[in-house]
PDB file of C-alpha atoms and ligand atoms in Angstrom:
ATOM      1  CA  MET A   1     185.291  -1.922  46.132  1.00  0.00           C
ATOM      2  CA  LYS A   2     187.098   1.414  46.199  1.00  0.00           C
ATOM      3  CA  ASN A   3     184.990   2.608  43.315  1.00  0.00           C
ATOM      4  CA  ILE A   4     181.711   2.200  45.132  1.00  0.00           C
ATOM      5  CA  LEU A   5     179.922   5.495  45.726  1.00  0.00           C
ATOM      6  CA  TYR A   6     178.757   6.209  49.256  1.00  0.00           C
ATOM      7  CA  ILE A   7     175.735   8.141  48.036  1.00  0.00           C
ATOM      8  CA  VAL A   8     174.291   7.555  44.609  1.00  0.00           C
ATOM      9  CA  TRP A   9     172.571  10.714  43.423  1.00  0.00           C
ATOM     10  CA  SER A  10     169.230   9.865  41.960  1.00  0.00           C
ATOM     11  CA  GLU A  11     166.008  11.386  40.707  1.00  0.00           C
ATOM     12  CA  ILE A  12     164.364  11.038  44.115  1.00  0.00           C
ATOM     13  CA  ASN A  13     166.803  13.579  45.536  1.00  0.00           C
ATOM     14  CA  LYS A  14     165.950  16.193  42.937  1.00  0.00           C
ATOM     15  CA  LEU A  15     163.669  19.107  43.766  1.00  0.00           C
ATOM     16  CA  GLY A  16     163.158  20.171  40.163  1.00  0.00           C
ATOM     17  CA  ILE A  17     164.941  23.508  40.602  1.00  0.00           C
ATOM     18  CA  PRO A  18     168.010  23.180  38.369  1.00  0.00           C
ATOM     19  CA  ILE A  19     170.529  25.428  40.157  1.00  0.00           C
ATOM     20  CA  ILE A  20     169.551  24.021  43.566  1.00  0.00           C
ATOM     21  CA  ASP A  21     169.738  20.412  42.358  1.00  0.00           C
ATOM     22  CA  GLU A  22     173.132  21.094  40.833  1.00  0.00           C
ATOM     23  CA  GLN A  23     174.501  22.557  44.061  1.00  0.00           C
ATOM     24  CA  HIS A  24     172.961  19.789  46.182  1.00  0.00           C
ATOM     25  CA  ARG A  25     174.676  17.287  43.957  1.00  0.00           C
ATOM     26  CA  GLY A  26     177.968  19.165  44.336  1.00  0.00           C
ATOM     27  CA  VAL A  27     177.840  18.579  48.082  1.00  0.00           C
ATOM     28  CA  ILE A  28     177.079  14.881  47.568  1.00  0.00           C
ATOM     29  CA  SER A  29     180.097  14.680  45.290  1.00  0.00           C
ATOM     30  CA  THR A  30     182.304  16.137  48.049  1.00  0.00           C
ATOM     31  CA  ILE A  31     180.912  13.648  50.593  1.00  0.00           C
ATOM     32  CA  ASN A  32     181.612  10.830  48.129  1.00  0.00           C
ATOM     33  CA  SER A  33     185.216  12.033  47.794  1.00  0.00           C
ATOM     34  CA  LEU A  34     185.658  11.890  51.558  1.00  0.00           C
ATOM     35  CA  HIS A  35     184.300   8.351  51.511  1.00  0.00           C
ATOM     36  CA  TYR A  36     186.755   7.386  48.786  1.00  0.00           C
ATOM     37  CA  PHE A  37     189.689   8.731  50.811  1.00  0.00           C
ATOM     38  CA  ILE A  38     188.512   6.869  53.909  1.00  0.00           C
ATOM     39  CA  LEU A  39     188.378   3.640  51.886  1.00  0.00           C
ATOM     40  CA  THR A  40     191.898   4.221  50.593  1.00  0.00           C
ATOM     41  CA  GLY A  41     193.216   4.830  54.102  1.00  0.00           C
ATOM     42  CA  HIS A  42     193.536   8.634  53.909  1.00  0.00           C
ATOM     43  CA  GLY A  43     190.428   9.675  55.803  1.00  0.00           C
ATOM     44  CA  GLN A  44     192.369  11.335  58.619  1.00  0.00           C
ATOM     45  CA  GLU A  45     194.302  13.618  56.268  1.00  0.00           C
ATOM     46  CA  ILE A  46     191.334  14.542  54.134  1.00  0.00           C
ATOM     47  CA  VAL A  47     188.580  15.055  56.686  1.00  0.00           C
ATOM     48  CA  LYS A  48     189.526  18.611  57.706  1.00  0.00           C
ATOM     49  CA  PRO A  49     190.218  19.921  54.179  1.00  0.00           C
ATOM     50  CA  THR A  50     186.859  18.414  53.182  1.00  0.00           C
ATOM     51  CA  LEU A  51     185.087  20.237  56.008  1.00  0.00           C
ATOM     52  CA  ILE A  52     186.767  23.546  55.101  1.00  0.00           C
ATOM     53  CA  MET A  53     185.815  23.092  51.456  1.00  0.00           C
ATOM     54  CA  LEU A  54     182.247  22.189  52.405  1.00  0.00           C
ATOM     55  CA  GLU A  55     181.941  25.178  54.703  1.00  0.00           C
ATOM     56  CA  GLN A  56     182.707  27.503  51.795  1.00  0.00           C
ATOM     57  CA  TYR A  57     180.671  25.669  49.194  1.00  0.00           C
ATOM     58  CA  VAL A  58     177.659  25.287  51.438  1.00  0.00           C
ATOM     59  CA  ASP A  59     177.802  28.993  52.239  1.00  0.00           C
ATOM     60  CA  VAL A  60     177.503  29.777  48.531  1.00  0.00           C
ATOM     61  CA  HIS A  61     174.684  27.256  48.185  1.00  0.00           C
ATOM     62  CA  PHE A  62     172.755  28.542  51.202  1.00  0.00           C
ATOM     63  CA  LYS A  63     173.055  32.096  49.883  1.00  0.00           C
ATOM     64  CA  THR A  64     171.567  30.950  46.563  1.00  0.00           C
ATOM     65  CA  GLU A  65     168.718  29.158  48.282  1.00  0.00           C
ATOM     66  CA  GLU A  66     167.962  31.965  50.732  1.00  0.00           C
ATOM     67  CA  ALA A  67     167.895  34.558  47.929  1.00  0.00           C
ATOM     68  CA  LEU A  68     165.386  32.465  45.970  1.00  0.00           C
ATOM     69  CA  LEU A  69     163.267  31.920  49.075  1.00  0.00           C
ATOM     70  CA  THR A  70     163.318  35.624  49.932  1.00  0.00           C
ATOM     71  CA  GLU A  71     162.207  36.461  46.412  1.00  0.00           C
ATOM     72  CA  ALA A  72     159.384  33.897  46.694  1.00  0.00           C
ATOM     73  CA  ASN A  73     158.291  35.254  50.115  1.00  0.00           C
ATOM     74  CA  TYR A  74     158.680  31.812  51.628  1.00  0.00           C
ATOM     75  CA  PRO A  75     156.782  31.968  54.932  1.00  0.00           C
ATOM     76  CA  ALA A  76     159.184  29.668  56.844  1.00  0.00           C
ATOM     77  CA  LEU A  77     162.314  31.513  55.686  1.00  0.00           C
ATOM     78  CA  GLU A  78     163.603  32.366  59.171  1.00  0.00           C
ATOM     79  CA  GLU A  79     163.322  28.768  60.376  1.00  0.00           C
ATOM     80  CA  HIS A  80     165.044  27.572  57.234  1.00  0.00           C
ATOM     81  CA  ILE A  81     167.891  30.052  57.636  1.00  0.00           C
ATOM     82  CA  ALA A  82     168.310  28.865  61.240  1.00  0.00           C
ATOM     83  CA  LEU A  83     168.770  25.277  60.007  1.00  0.00           C
ATOM     84  CA  HIS A  84     171.441  26.460  57.566  1.00  0.00           C
ATOM     85  CA  LYS A  85     173.232  28.384  60.307  1.00  0.00           C
ATOM     86  CA  GLY A  86     173.176  25.322  62.547  1.00  0.00           C
ATOM     87  CA  PHE A  87     174.847  23.245  59.857  1.00  0.00           C
ATOM     88  CA  ILE A  88     177.544  25.862  59.142  1.00  0.00           C
ATOM     89  CA  GLU A  89     178.287  26.108  62.866  1.00  0.00           C
ATOM     90  CA  LYS A  90     178.590  22.347  63.219  1.00  0.00           C
ATOM     91  CA  ILE A  91     180.931  22.157  60.212  1.00  0.00           C
ATOM     92  CA  LYS A  92     183.035  25.030  61.585  1.00  0.00           C
ATOM     93  CA  LYS A  93     183.242  23.351  64.964  1.00  0.00           C
ATOM     94  CA  LEU A  94     184.377  20.103  63.386  1.00  0.00           C
ATOM     95  CA  SER A  95     186.895  21.776  61.069  1.00  0.00           C
ATOM     96  CA  THR A  96     188.537  23.632  63.959  1.00  0.00           C
ATOM     97  CA  ASP A  97     188.478  20.634  66.311  1.00  0.00           C
ATOM     98  CA  PRO A  98     192.005  20.299  67.742  1.00  0.00           C
ATOM     99  CA  ASN A  99     191.608  16.516  67.917  1.00  0.00           C
ATOM    100  CA  ARG A 100     194.061  15.146  65.384  1.00  0.00           C
ATOM    101  CA  ASN A 101     192.413  11.761  65.429  1.00  0.00           C
ATOM    102  CA  MET A 102     188.977  12.902  64.477  1.00  0.00           C
ATOM    103  CA  ASP A 103     186.747   9.994  63.543  1.00  0.00           C
ATOM    104  CA  SER A 104     186.327  10.487  59.806  1.00  0.00           C
ATOM    105  CA  ASP A 105     183.666   7.762  59.665  1.00  0.00           C
ATOM    106  CA  LEU A 106     181.487   9.667  62.105  1.00  0.00           C
ATOM    107  CA  VAL A 107     181.944  12.895  60.141  1.00  0.00           C
ATOM    108  CA  LEU A 108     181.039  11.046  56.951  1.00  0.00           C
ATOM    109  CA  LYS A 109     177.903   9.602  58.505  1.00  0.00           C
ATOM    110  CA  PHE A 110     176.862  12.974  59.942  1.00  0.00           C
ATOM    111  CA  LEU A 111     177.326  14.706  56.559  1.00  0.00           C
ATOM    112  CA  LYS A 112     175.288  12.100  54.723  1.00  0.00           C
ATOM    113  CA  GLU A 113     172.438  12.056  57.202  1.00  0.00           C
ATOM    114  CA  TRP A 114     172.208  15.810  57.599  1.00  0.00           C
ATOM    115  CA  TRP A 115     172.484  16.560  53.910  1.00  0.00           C
ATOM    116  CA  LEU A 116     170.026  13.966  52.592  1.00  0.00           C
ATOM    117  CA  GLY A 117     167.651  14.664  55.476  1.00  0.00           C
ATOM    118  CA  HIS A 118     167.749  18.412  54.833  1.00  0.00           C
ATOM    119  CA  ILE A 119     167.195  18.080  51.091  1.00  0.00           C
ATOM    120  CA  ASN A 120     164.413  15.544  51.323  1.00  0.00           C
ATOM    121  CA  LYS A 121     162.562  16.894  54.352  1.00  0.00           C
ATOM    122  CA  GLU A 122     163.245  20.611  54.816  1.00  0.00           C
ATOM    123  CA  ASP A 123     164.074  21.787  51.297  1.00  0.00           C
ATOM    124  CA  ARG A 124     161.201  19.865  49.793  1.00  0.00           C
ATOM    125  CA  LYS A 125     158.784  22.043  51.791  1.00  0.00           C
ATOM    126  CA  TYR A 126     159.713  25.185  49.819  1.00  0.00           C
ATOM    127  CA  VAL A 127     159.364  23.651  46.358  1.00  0.00           C
ATOM    128  CA  PRO A 128     155.678  24.657  45.837  1.00  0.00           C
ATOM    129  CA  PHE A 129     156.591  28.263  46.722  1.00  0.00           C
ATOM    130  CA  LEU A 130     159.350  28.407  44.098  1.00  0.00           C
ATOM    131  CA  GLU A 131     157.135  26.893  41.450  1.00  0.00           C
ATOM    132  CA  LYS A 132     154.487  29.593  41.792  1.00  0.00           C
TER     133      LYS A 132
HETATM  134 FE1  FE2 B   1     168.102  24.347  52.649  1.00  0.00          FE
END
């Protein structure tokens, strides 16, 4: 059971933009690692390092995405950047939470829902602009 992946990356999550898909998958991989540690009883120790790692990785990813969208003159760029900022702020808040007994299951659920929702709803909107 410990080898079961929390999120299985599949074709339906791809946007068809190789560098973006690769980075999106990198985040999924990190979320899956957190899930693995929760299953093995180490969620509490790993949740904050995971959030710190994600904060840095996601920053690199968002910079990549925003540069491509700027280049493509994406009309909803500002709104998209605001969504990214909101996520970074939430992650920062969680990673600096003084609560030692943070609920790693809730963090895991939040990460999955936000990330898959963002990719499949918000990011998908810009695809036609990058394909032009
Ligand atoms: Fe995005």
